[in-house]
Amino acid sequence: HYSVTENKPWKVREVVITGNMKTKDRVIRREMWLTPGETFQRSKIERSVRNLMQLNYFNNVVPDINTNEATSEIDLVLEVEEKQTGTASIGAGFSERDNLVGTIGLQIPNFLGNGQQLDFQWEFGSRRETFLVGFTEPWMFNTPTSLSGQLFRTTQRFFSDFDQQSQGGVVRIGRRLQWPDFSRASIGYSLSEVKFINFRDSTRIGDPSLRDNVTSSVQFRFSRDSRDLPQFATQGSVFSYRPEIAGGPLGGNVNFHKHDIVSSFFFPIFWKMGLSVRSTLGMVIGYNDTTVPFSELYTPGGVSLFEGTMLRGYEDRSIGPRNASGVPIGGNSQLLFNIELSIPLAQNQFYGLLFADAGNAWEDLSQISMFDVRRSVGFGIRIVAPMLGIMGFDFGWGFDRQDVLGNRLPTQMVTHFQFGPQFF
């Protein structure tokens, strides 16, 4: 028999934050689900800690409680351990696809301790040159409304066949939603100009997908992210749907609507290991009798940091429909699957990976088939380097390799290198 005497609910008297040498108090307090004057709930403390860890500004967040029996009040003390959030990189590298490449980059996700993000990237080489600058304000007017802008200019050599020059900008406004939980929505406007020059094959000059174009589009985005950590998560899920409409009353000389759906699920395994399962579905459809430009088509293969896709074990942009010369021409739809097991060899410093990928791109949505995919397996490592972000090396074996004529090739290992602050 239990005799229970229920007392009155306890109230939160104050919230004390310690350990933040750079991050301002208001950046931390606006992520709190438990504020002074509210009834104490342990579940709200757990949610507040999760929100702060998702910022990726802290190595650890430790809550503590000081009680006052006389007044039935508590003081919540949050001790945060800040980590190096800014990343800078300068260096050079060599790859079979891009040859010699130099890079200068800077990303500050907690600019001046205000929670704002500043991005700058400049890559230059014999086959690729990229310049990008962007800024994000996550809490405009002290409300959960974000405002971001980005300018870019890129020149890239494709398949030793032609050069693609792109320049433009994007502005986006978003809002954190109260329902569904963990979700947010945004809308953005993008204006870009794409030119195709330096053709090696004169027969492709008249290709309608390779004509110069100006794209004016509106992009919507809905996402729900319930992961426990922004990197190397072990539980939760991520879902995003991004439709885009270009042309028509928006102007430009291309008309299409595009849809990308990405879902990821994370599961805890023994000894802090995590298993992730990810699927990516994309489709783009032209209207008003215009051809979808090559820059909007899907060319999976390798690792694409800008598109956030992976099909390791194959050369970059090598999968999908090809022309008579065996050169990839891009598909109007794609389907990708990724399964990855992360092994923390040194927590927050060094991780090992085992992965299996599958996917393909097709000329039409009706051709999508789970029985017509390219498969691969492999392993990799991730190194968390202070001031440099994350460095990754993946070694994949593709089981369904083909030559330019479509003939089957023997299985071969392909190495992929990833470097920078943004990983997916």
Short mmCIF file of C-alpha atoms in Angstrom, two decimals:
data_model
loop_
_atom_site.label_atom_id
_atom_site.label_comp_id
_atom_site.label_asym_id
_atom_site.label_seq_id
_atom_site.Cartn_x
_atom_site.Cartn_y
_atom_site.Cartn_z
CA HIS A 1 0.00 0.00 0.00
CA TYR A 2 1.28 3.48 -0.93
CA SER A 3 0.04 6.62 0.78
CA VAL A 4 0.67 9.63 -1.50
CA THR A 5 0.43 13.27 -0.46
CA GLU A 6 0.31 15.43 -3.59
CA ASN A 7 1.83 18.88 -3.23
CA LYS A 8 1.20 21.95 -5.32
CA PRO A 9 3.02 22.20 -8.68
CA TRP A 10 6.42 23.87 -8.49
CA LYS A 11 7.11 27.07 -10.38
CA VAL A 12 10.28 28.16 -12.15
CA ARG A 13 11.69 31.24 -10.43
CA GLU A 14 14.57 31.98 -12.80
CA VAL A 15 16.72 30.43 -15.50
CA VAL A 16 20.46 30.91 -15.13
CA ILE A 17 22.85 30.32 -18.06
CA THR A 18 26.55 29.76 -17.49
CA GLY A 19 29.55 28.87 -19.64
CA ASN A 20 28.62 30.91 -22.71
CA MET A 21 31.62 33.10 -23.45
CA LYS A 22 30.56 33.97 -27.04
CA THR A 23 26.92 33.07 -27.54
CA LYS A 24 24.59 35.75 -26.21
CA ASP A 25 22.00 34.83 -23.60
CA ARG A 26 19.05 35.72 -25.83
CA VAL A 27 20.19 33.20 -28.47
CA ILE A 28 19.99 30.48 -25.81
CA ARG A 29 16.82 31.68 -24.08
CA ARG A 30 14.78 31.81 -27.28
CA GLU A 31 15.32 28.05 -27.68
CA MET A 32 14.07 27.33 -24.14
CA TRP A 33 10.73 25.61 -23.65
CA LEU A 34 10.75 26.32 -19.91
CA THR A 35 10.75 29.98 -18.84
CA PRO A 36 10.41 31.85 -15.49
CA GLY A 37 6.90 31.79 -14.07
CA GLU A 38 5.89 28.51 -15.72
CA THR A 39 5.03 25.25 -13.98
CA PHE A 40 8.06 22.97 -13.84
CA GLN A 41 8.04 20.07 -16.34
CA ARG A 42 11.02 17.81 -16.84
CA SER A 43 9.95 17.05 -20.41
CA LYS A 44 10.37 20.74 -21.27
CA ILE A 45 13.92 20.68 -19.91
CA GLU A 46 14.73 17.71 -22.15
CA ARG A 47 13.25 19.50 -25.16
CA SER A 48 15.21 22.68 -24.38
CA VAL A 49 18.47 20.72 -24.21
CA ARG A 50 17.64 19.05 -27.54
CA ASN A 51 16.94 22.45 -29.17
CA LEU A 52 20.26 23.87 -27.95
CA MET A 53 22.23 20.87 -29.17
CA GLN A 54 20.56 21.20 -32.59
CA LEU A 55 22.10 24.66 -32.93
CA ASN A 56 25.47 22.91 -33.19
CA TYR A 57 27.09 25.67 -31.11
CA PHE A 58 27.79 23.52 -28.05
CA ASN A 59 29.66 20.33 -27.20
CA ASN A 60 27.39 19.72 -24.23
CA VAL A 61 24.45 21.24 -22.34
CA VAL A 62 24.02 20.19 -18.69
CA PRO A 63 20.86 21.23 -16.78
CA ASP A 64 20.76 21.47 -12.98
CA ILE A 65 17.99 22.34 -10.51
CA ASN A 66 18.16 24.35 -7.28
CA THR A 67 15.02 24.00 -5.13
CA ASN A 68 13.38 26.24 -2.53
CA GLU A 69 11.08 24.10 -0.35
CA ALA A 70 9.54 27.11 1.42
CA THR A 71 8.14 28.71 -1.74
CA SER A 72 7.84 25.59 -3.98
CA GLU A 73 10.07 27.27 -6.55
CA ILE A 74 13.08 26.09 -8.49
CA ASP A 75 15.97 27.77 -10.25
CA LEU A 76 17.02 26.10 -13.50
CA VAL A 77 20.77 26.33 -14.16
CA LEU A 78 22.02 25.55 -17.67
CA GLU A 79 25.75 25.03 -18.08
CA VAL A 80 26.78 25.10 -21.74
CA GLU A 81 30.13 24.08 -23.20
CA GLU A 82 30.76 26.09 -26.36
CA LYS A 83 32.67 24.61 -29.26
CA GLN A 84 34.53 26.12 -32.15
CA THR A 85 31.70 26.94 -34.58
CA GLY A 86 33.52 28.96 -37.23
CA THR A 87 35.25 27.02 -39.98
CA ALA A 88 37.88 28.31 -42.36
CA SER A 89 39.72 26.47 -45.08
CA ILE A 90 42.47 27.24 -47.52
CA GLY A 91 44.30 24.67 -49.57
CA ALA A 92 44.59 22.74 -52.80
CA GLY A 93 43.74 19.28 -54.03
CA PHE A 94 43.70 17.06 -57.07
CA SER A 95 41.06 14.71 -58.41
CA GLU A 96 40.61 12.80 -61.65
CA ARG A 97 37.42 14.74 -62.47
CA ASP A 98 38.40 18.29 -61.46
CA ASN A 99 42.20 18.11 -61.78
CA LEU A 100 43.97 20.74 -59.64
CA VAL A 101 41.56 22.68 -57.40
CA GLY A 102 42.24 25.41 -54.86
CA THR A 103 39.78 26.50 -52.20
CA ILE A 104 39.27 29.40 -49.80
CA GLY A 105 36.27 29.10 -47.53
CA LEU A 106 34.73 30.62 -44.43
CA GLN A 107 31.58 29.69 -42.56
CA ILE A 108 30.54 31.31 -39.29
CA PRO A 109 27.27 29.75 -38.05
CA ASN A 110 27.20 31.88 -34.85
CA PHE A 111 28.32 35.25 -36.20
CA LEU A 112 29.23 37.63 -33.34
CA GLY A 113 27.34 35.34 -30.95
CA ASN A 114 23.98 36.37 -32.45
CA GLY A 115 23.14 33.00 -34.02
CA GLN A 116 23.42 34.43 -37.53
CA GLN A 117 25.28 32.54 -40.26
CA LEU A 118 27.82 33.97 -42.69
CA ASP A 119 29.09 31.92 -45.66
CA PHE A 120 31.88 32.57 -48.12
CA GLN A 121 33.39 30.08 -50.55
CA TRP A 122 35.76 30.40 -53.48
CA GLU A 123 36.98 27.36 -55.40
CA PHE A 124 39.19 27.69 -58.44
CA GLY A 125 40.78 25.15 -60.75
CA SER A 126 41.24 24.04 -64.31
CA ARG A 127 37.75 22.46 -64.53
CA ARG A 128 35.71 24.22 -61.84
CA GLU A 129 35.41 27.67 -60.31
CA THR A 130 32.83 28.61 -57.69
CA PHE A 131 32.17 31.83 -55.80
CA LEU A 132 29.44 31.97 -53.17
CA VAL A 133 28.49 34.41 -50.41
CA GLY A 134 25.46 34.16 -48.15
CA PHE A 135 23.92 35.40 -44.90
CA THR A 136 21.14 34.00 -42.69
CA GLU A 137 19.23 35.66 -39.86
CA PRO A 138 17.34 32.84 -38.05
CA TRP A 139 15.32 35.10 -35.71
CA MET A 140 14.20 38.23 -37.54
CA PHE A 141 12.63 40.87 -35.25
CA ASN A 142 13.17 38.46 -32.34
CA THR A 143 10.57 36.04 -33.74
CA PRO A 144 11.10 32.48 -35.09
CA THR A 145 11.16 33.90 -38.63
CA SER A 146 14.28 33.43 -40.73
CA LEU A 147 15.57 35.56 -43.60
CA SER A 148 18.45 34.48 -45.82
CA GLY A 149 20.12 35.57 -49.04
CA GLN A 150 22.80 34.10 -51.29
CA LEU A 151 24.75 35.17 -54.37
CA PHE A 152 26.69 32.67 -56.49
CA ARG A 153 28.73 32.33 -59.67
CA THR A 154 29.93 28.95 -60.95
CA THR A 155 31.82 27.71 -64.00
CA GLN A 156 32.14 23.94 -64.35
CA ARG A 157 33.40 21.56 -67.02
CA PHE A 158 31.02 18.64 -67.74
CA PHE A 159 32.26 15.32 -69.09
CA SER A 160 35.00 17.07 -71.16
CA ASP A 161 32.10 18.05 -73.42
CA PHE A 162 31.07 21.64 -72.55
CA ASP A 163 31.31 24.35 -69.87
CA GLN A 164 28.33 25.48 -67.79
CA GLN A 165 28.39 29.05 -66.41
CA SER A 166 25.82 29.91 -63.74
CA GLN A 167 25.25 33.10 -61.79
CA GLY A 168 22.38 34.43 -59.74
CA GLY A 169 20.91 34.87 -56.31
CA VAL A 170 18.31 33.52 -53.90
CA VAL A 171 16.33 35.23 -51.13
CA ARG A 172 14.25 33.15 -48.71
CA ILE A 173 11.96 33.77 -45.74
CA GLY A 174 10.90 30.98 -43.38
CA ARG A 175 8.97 30.36 -40.19
CA ARG A 176 9.13 27.75 -37.43
CA LEU A 177 5.74 26.04 -37.12
CA GLN A 178 3.95 25.18 -33.88
CA TRP A 179 2.35 22.18 -35.60
CA PRO A 180 3.55 19.70 -36.68
CA ASP A 181 6.22 19.68 -34.03
CA PHE A 182 9.87 20.07 -35.14
CA SER A 183 8.77 21.55 -38.47
CA ARG A 184 9.25 24.75 -40.45
CA ALA A 185 8.15 26.17 -43.80
CA SER A 186 9.73 28.71 -46.14
CA ILE A 187 9.28 30.41 -49.48
CA GLY A 188 12.01 31.85 -51.66
CA TYR A 189 12.62 33.54 -54.98
CA SER A 190 15.53 32.60 -57.24
CA LEU A 191 16.86 34.32 -60.34
CA SER A 192 19.73 32.75 -62.27
CA GLU A 193 21.39 32.87 -65.67
CA VAL A 194 22.98 29.77 -67.20
CA LYS A 195 25.19 29.65 -70.30
CA PHE A 196 26.70 26.64 -72.07
CA ILE A 197 29.95 27.35 -73.90
CA ASN A 198 33.11 25.70 -75.27
CA PHE A 199 31.41 22.69 -76.87
CA ARG A 200 33.78 19.91 -77.87
CA ASP A 201 31.08 18.07 -79.81
CA SER A 202 29.47 20.37 -82.39
CA THR A 203 26.43 18.09 -82.65
CA ARG A 204 25.32 19.17 -79.16
CA ILE A 205 25.19 22.88 -79.96
CA GLY A 206 21.59 22.59 -81.13
CA ASP A 207 20.47 20.56 -78.10
CA PRO A 208 17.48 22.50 -76.61
CA SER A 209 18.47 21.46 -73.06
CA LEU A 210 21.85 23.20 -73.57
CA ARG A 211 20.63 26.58 -74.77
CA ASP A 212 21.36 29.67 -72.70
CA ASN A 213 18.56 30.39 -70.27
CA VAL A 214 17.31 32.68 -67.54
CA THR A 215 15.40 30.94 -64.76
CA SER A 216 13.00 32.89 -62.56
CA SER A 217 11.37 30.65 -59.98
CA VAL A 218 9.54 30.47 -56.69
CA GLN A 219 10.65 27.74 -54.28
CA PHE A 220 8.60 26.38 -51.40
CA ARG A 221 9.96 24.13 -48.70
CA PHE A 222 8.48 22.16 -45.80
CA SER A 223 10.73 20.23 -43.44
CA ARG A 224 10.43 18.33 -40.19
CA ASP A 225 13.62 17.51 -38.27
CA SER A 226 13.38 15.54 -35.01
CA ARG A 227 17.00 14.34 -34.86
CA ASP A 228 18.75 14.33 -31.51
CA LEU A 229 21.93 15.81 -33.02
CA PRO A 230 22.62 17.83 -36.20
CA GLN A 231 25.58 15.58 -37.07
CA PHE A 232 25.96 11.82 -36.50
CA ALA A 233 22.41 11.52 -35.20
CA THR A 234 21.32 8.28 -33.52
CA GLN A 235 17.55 8.77 -33.32
CA GLY A 236 14.78 10.81 -34.89
CA SER A 237 13.89 11.53 -38.49
CA VAL A 238 14.10 14.20 -41.20
CA PHE A 239 11.53 14.83 -43.90
CA SER A 240 11.57 17.58 -46.50
CA TYR A 241 9.47 18.43 -49.54
CA ARG A 242 10.66 21.15 -51.91
CA PRO A 243 8.48 22.10 -54.89
CA GLU A 244 9.69 24.75 -57.35
CA ILE A 245 7.80 26.57 -60.11
CA ALA A 246 9.69 28.44 -62.85
CA GLY A 247 8.57 30.57 -65.76
CA GLY A 248 5.06 31.61 -66.70
CA PRO A 249 4.13 34.91 -64.98
CA LEU A 250 7.51 34.85 -63.19
CA GLY A 251 9.40 35.55 -66.42
CA GLY A 252 12.53 33.91 -67.75
CA ASN A 253 12.71 31.70 -70.82
CA VAL A 254 12.28 28.27 -69.21
CA ASN A 255 9.09 26.77 -67.79
CA PHE A 256 9.05 23.80 -65.44
CA HIS A 257 7.87 22.55 -62.09
CA LYS A 258 10.21 20.48 -59.92
CA HIS A 259 9.62 18.33 -56.83
CA ASP A 260 12.20 16.86 -54.46
CA ILE A 261 11.25 14.66 -51.51
CA VAL A 262 13.85 13.46 -49.00
CA SER A 263 13.21 11.31 -45.91
CA SER A 264 15.75 9.99 -43.41
CA PHE A 265 15.31 7.81 -40.32
CA PHE A 266 17.88 7.31 -37.57
CA PHE A 267 18.01 4.36 -35.16
CA PRO A 268 20.25 3.83 -32.10
CA ILE A 269 22.34 0.66 -32.12
CA PHE A 270 24.52 -0.71 -29.34
CA TRP A 271 27.63 1.19 -28.17
CA LYS A 272 26.50 4.64 -29.44
CA MET A 273 26.40 3.39 -33.02
CA GLY A 274 23.73 4.84 -35.27
CA LEU A 275 21.94 3.46 -38.32
CA SER A 276 20.45 5.84 -40.90
CA VAL A 277 18.11 5.01 -43.78
CA ARG A 278 17.59 7.70 -46.43
CA SER A 279 15.51 7.92 -49.61
CA THR A 280 15.45 10.66 -52.25
CA LEU A 281 12.82 11.10 -54.96
CA GLY A 282 13.03 13.85 -57.54
CA MET A 283 11.11 14.81 -60.66
CA VAL A 284 11.10 17.80 -63.01
CA ILE A 285 8.50 18.42 -65.72
CA GLY A 286 8.48 21.11 -68.40
CA TYR A 287 5.34 22.88 -69.59
CA ASN A 288 4.35 25.41 -72.28
CA ASP A 289 6.25 23.30 -74.83
CA THR A 290 9.68 24.17 -73.40
CA THR A 291 12.52 21.73 -72.71
CA VAL A 292 13.86 21.44 -69.19
CA PRO A 293 17.42 22.86 -69.15
CA PHE A 294 20.31 20.54 -68.41
CA SER A 295 21.12 22.47 -65.21
CA GLU A 296 17.79 21.31 -63.70
CA LEU A 297 18.03 17.65 -64.77
CA TYR A 298 19.26 14.83 -62.51
CA THR A 299 22.74 13.38 -62.97
CA PRO A 300 23.44 11.25 -59.85
CA GLY A 301 26.69 9.49 -59.11
CA GLY A 302 29.43 10.13 -56.56
CA VAL A 303 28.80 12.76 -53.90
CA SER A 304 27.12 16.10 -54.65
CA LEU A 305 27.43 18.53 -51.73
CA PHE A 306 25.31 21.17 -53.49
CA GLU A 307 22.43 18.82 -54.29
CA GLY A 308 22.80 16.74 -51.12
CA THR A 309 22.79 13.36 -52.91
CA MET A 310 25.04 10.30 -52.73
CA LEU A 311 25.52 7.32 -55.03
CA ARG A 312 29.00 6.21 -54.11
CA GLY A 313 30.98 3.61 -56.02
CA TYR A 314 30.43 5.47 -59.32
CA GLU A 315 32.09 8.52 -60.87
CA ASP A 316 30.44 11.89 -60.24
CA ARG A 317 27.42 12.63 -62.46
CA SER A 318 27.89 9.41 -64.42
CA ILE A 319 24.51 7.73 -63.83
CA GLY A 320 21.33 8.16 -65.87
CA PRO A 321 20.30 8.51 -69.52
CA ARG A 322 23.08 8.87 -72.11
CA ASN A 323 23.23 10.05 -75.71
CA ALA A 324 24.55 8.06 -78.67
CA SER A 325 28.12 9.03 -77.72
CA GLY A 326 27.69 7.62 -74.21
CA VAL A 327 27.69 11.05 -72.50
CA PRO A 328 25.19 11.51 -69.63
CA ILE A 329 22.41 13.90 -70.66
CA GLY A 330 20.46 14.03 -67.39
CA GLY A 331 17.13 12.55 -66.37
CA ASN A 332 13.74 14.05 -65.55
CA SER A 333 13.43 11.82 -62.48
CA GLN A 334 15.65 10.09 -59.95
CA LEU A 335 15.36 7.68 -57.05
CA LEU A 336 18.15 7.11 -54.52
CA PHE A 337 18.53 4.96 -51.38
CA ASN A 338 21.27 5.16 -48.75
CA ILE A 339 21.85 2.96 -45.70
CA GLU A 340 24.70 3.98 -43.41
CA LEU A 341 26.07 2.69 -40.10
CA SER A 342 28.16 5.23 -38.16
CA ILE A 343 30.68 3.97 -35.59
CA PRO A 344 32.10 6.55 -33.11
CA LEU A 345 35.74 5.51 -32.79
CA ALA A 346 36.44 8.75 -30.87
CA GLN A 347 33.31 10.68 -29.82
CA ASN A 348 32.93 14.00 -31.69
CA GLN A 349 36.31 13.46 -33.36
CA PHE A 350 36.61 10.33 -35.48
CA TYR A 351 33.90 8.12 -36.98
CA GLY A 352 33.89 5.02 -39.17
CA LEU A 353 31.14 4.27 -41.70
CA LEU A 354 29.69 1.25 -43.47
CA PHE A 355 27.26 2.06 -46.28
CA ALA A 356 25.14 0.67 -49.10
CA ASP A 357 23.76 2.91 -51.87
CA ALA A 358 21.37 2.35 -54.77
CA GLY A 359 19.78 4.63 -57.32
CA ASN A 360 19.34 5.78 -60.89
CA ALA A 361 17.93 8.56 -63.06
CA TRP A 362 15.40 8.14 -65.88
CA GLU A 363 14.05 10.17 -68.80
CA ASP A 364 10.48 9.96 -67.53
CA LEU A 365 8.73 9.49 -64.20
CA SER A 366 6.90 6.42 -65.52
CA GLN A 367 10.23 4.62 -65.97
CA ILE A 368 11.14 4.69 -62.26
CA SER A 369 11.71 1.16 -61.01
CA MET A 370 13.33 -0.24 -57.89
CA PHE A 371 14.56 -3.12 -60.07
CA ASP A 372 16.50 -0.75 -62.36
CA VAL A 373 19.00 0.82 -59.96
CA ARG A 374 22.79 0.91 -59.66
CA ARG A 375 24.03 -0.66 -56.41
CA SER A 376 27.16 -0.20 -54.34
CA VAL A 377 28.66 -0.91 -50.93
CA GLY A 378 31.69 0.46 -49.13
CA PHE A 379 33.20 2.03 -46.05
CA GLY A 380 34.43 5.46 -45.06
CA ILE A 381 35.76 7.69 -42.29
CA ARG A 382 34.79 11.11 -40.95
CA ILE A 383 37.26 13.38 -39.17
CA VAL A 384 35.99 16.39 -37.20
CA ALA A 385 38.80 18.95 -37.52
CA PRO A 386 38.68 22.22 -35.50
CA MET A 387 38.44 25.29 -37.76
CA LEU A 388 38.15 23.06 -40.83
CA GLY A 389 34.80 21.31 -40.40
CA ILE A 390 34.43 17.66 -41.36
CA MET A 391 36.68 15.72 -43.70
CA GLY A 392 35.36 12.50 -45.19
CA PHE A 393 36.82 9.69 -47.27
CA ASP A 394 34.55 7.06 -48.82
CA PHE A 395 35.62 3.92 -50.68
CA GLY A 396 32.77 2.43 -52.71
CA TRP A 397 32.43 -0.59 -54.98
CA GLY A 398 29.79 -0.25 -57.70
CA PHE A 399 28.21 -3.54 -58.77
CA ASP A 400 26.45 -2.24 -61.90
CA ARG A 401 29.12 -0.30 -63.74
CA GLN A 402 28.70 0.21 -67.51
CA ASP A 403 30.83 1.62 -70.30
CA VAL A 404 29.68 4.31 -72.76
CA LEU A 405 27.95 1.65 -74.88
CA GLY A 406 26.03 0.20 -71.95
CA ASN A 407 28.13 -2.93 -71.64
CA ARG A 408 28.67 -4.28 -68.14
CA LEU A 409 32.04 -3.57 -66.53
CA PRO A 410 33.73 -5.42 -63.66
CA THR A 411 33.31 -4.12 -60.11
CA GLN A 412 35.82 -1.41 -59.27
CA MET A 413 36.58 0.76 -56.23
CA VAL A 414 35.94 4.50 -56.54
CA THR A 415 37.21 6.97 -53.91
CA HIS A 416 35.15 9.98 -52.85
CA PHE A 417 36.45 12.91 -50.83
CA GLN A 418 34.24 15.36 -48.91
CA PHE A 419 35.46 18.46 -47.14
CA GLY A 420 33.71 21.34 -45.46
CA PRO A 421 31.33 22.35 -42.70
CA GLN A 422 28.15 21.07 -44.36
CA PHE A 423 27.41 17.35 -44.40
CA PHE A 424 24.19 15.46 -44.90
#
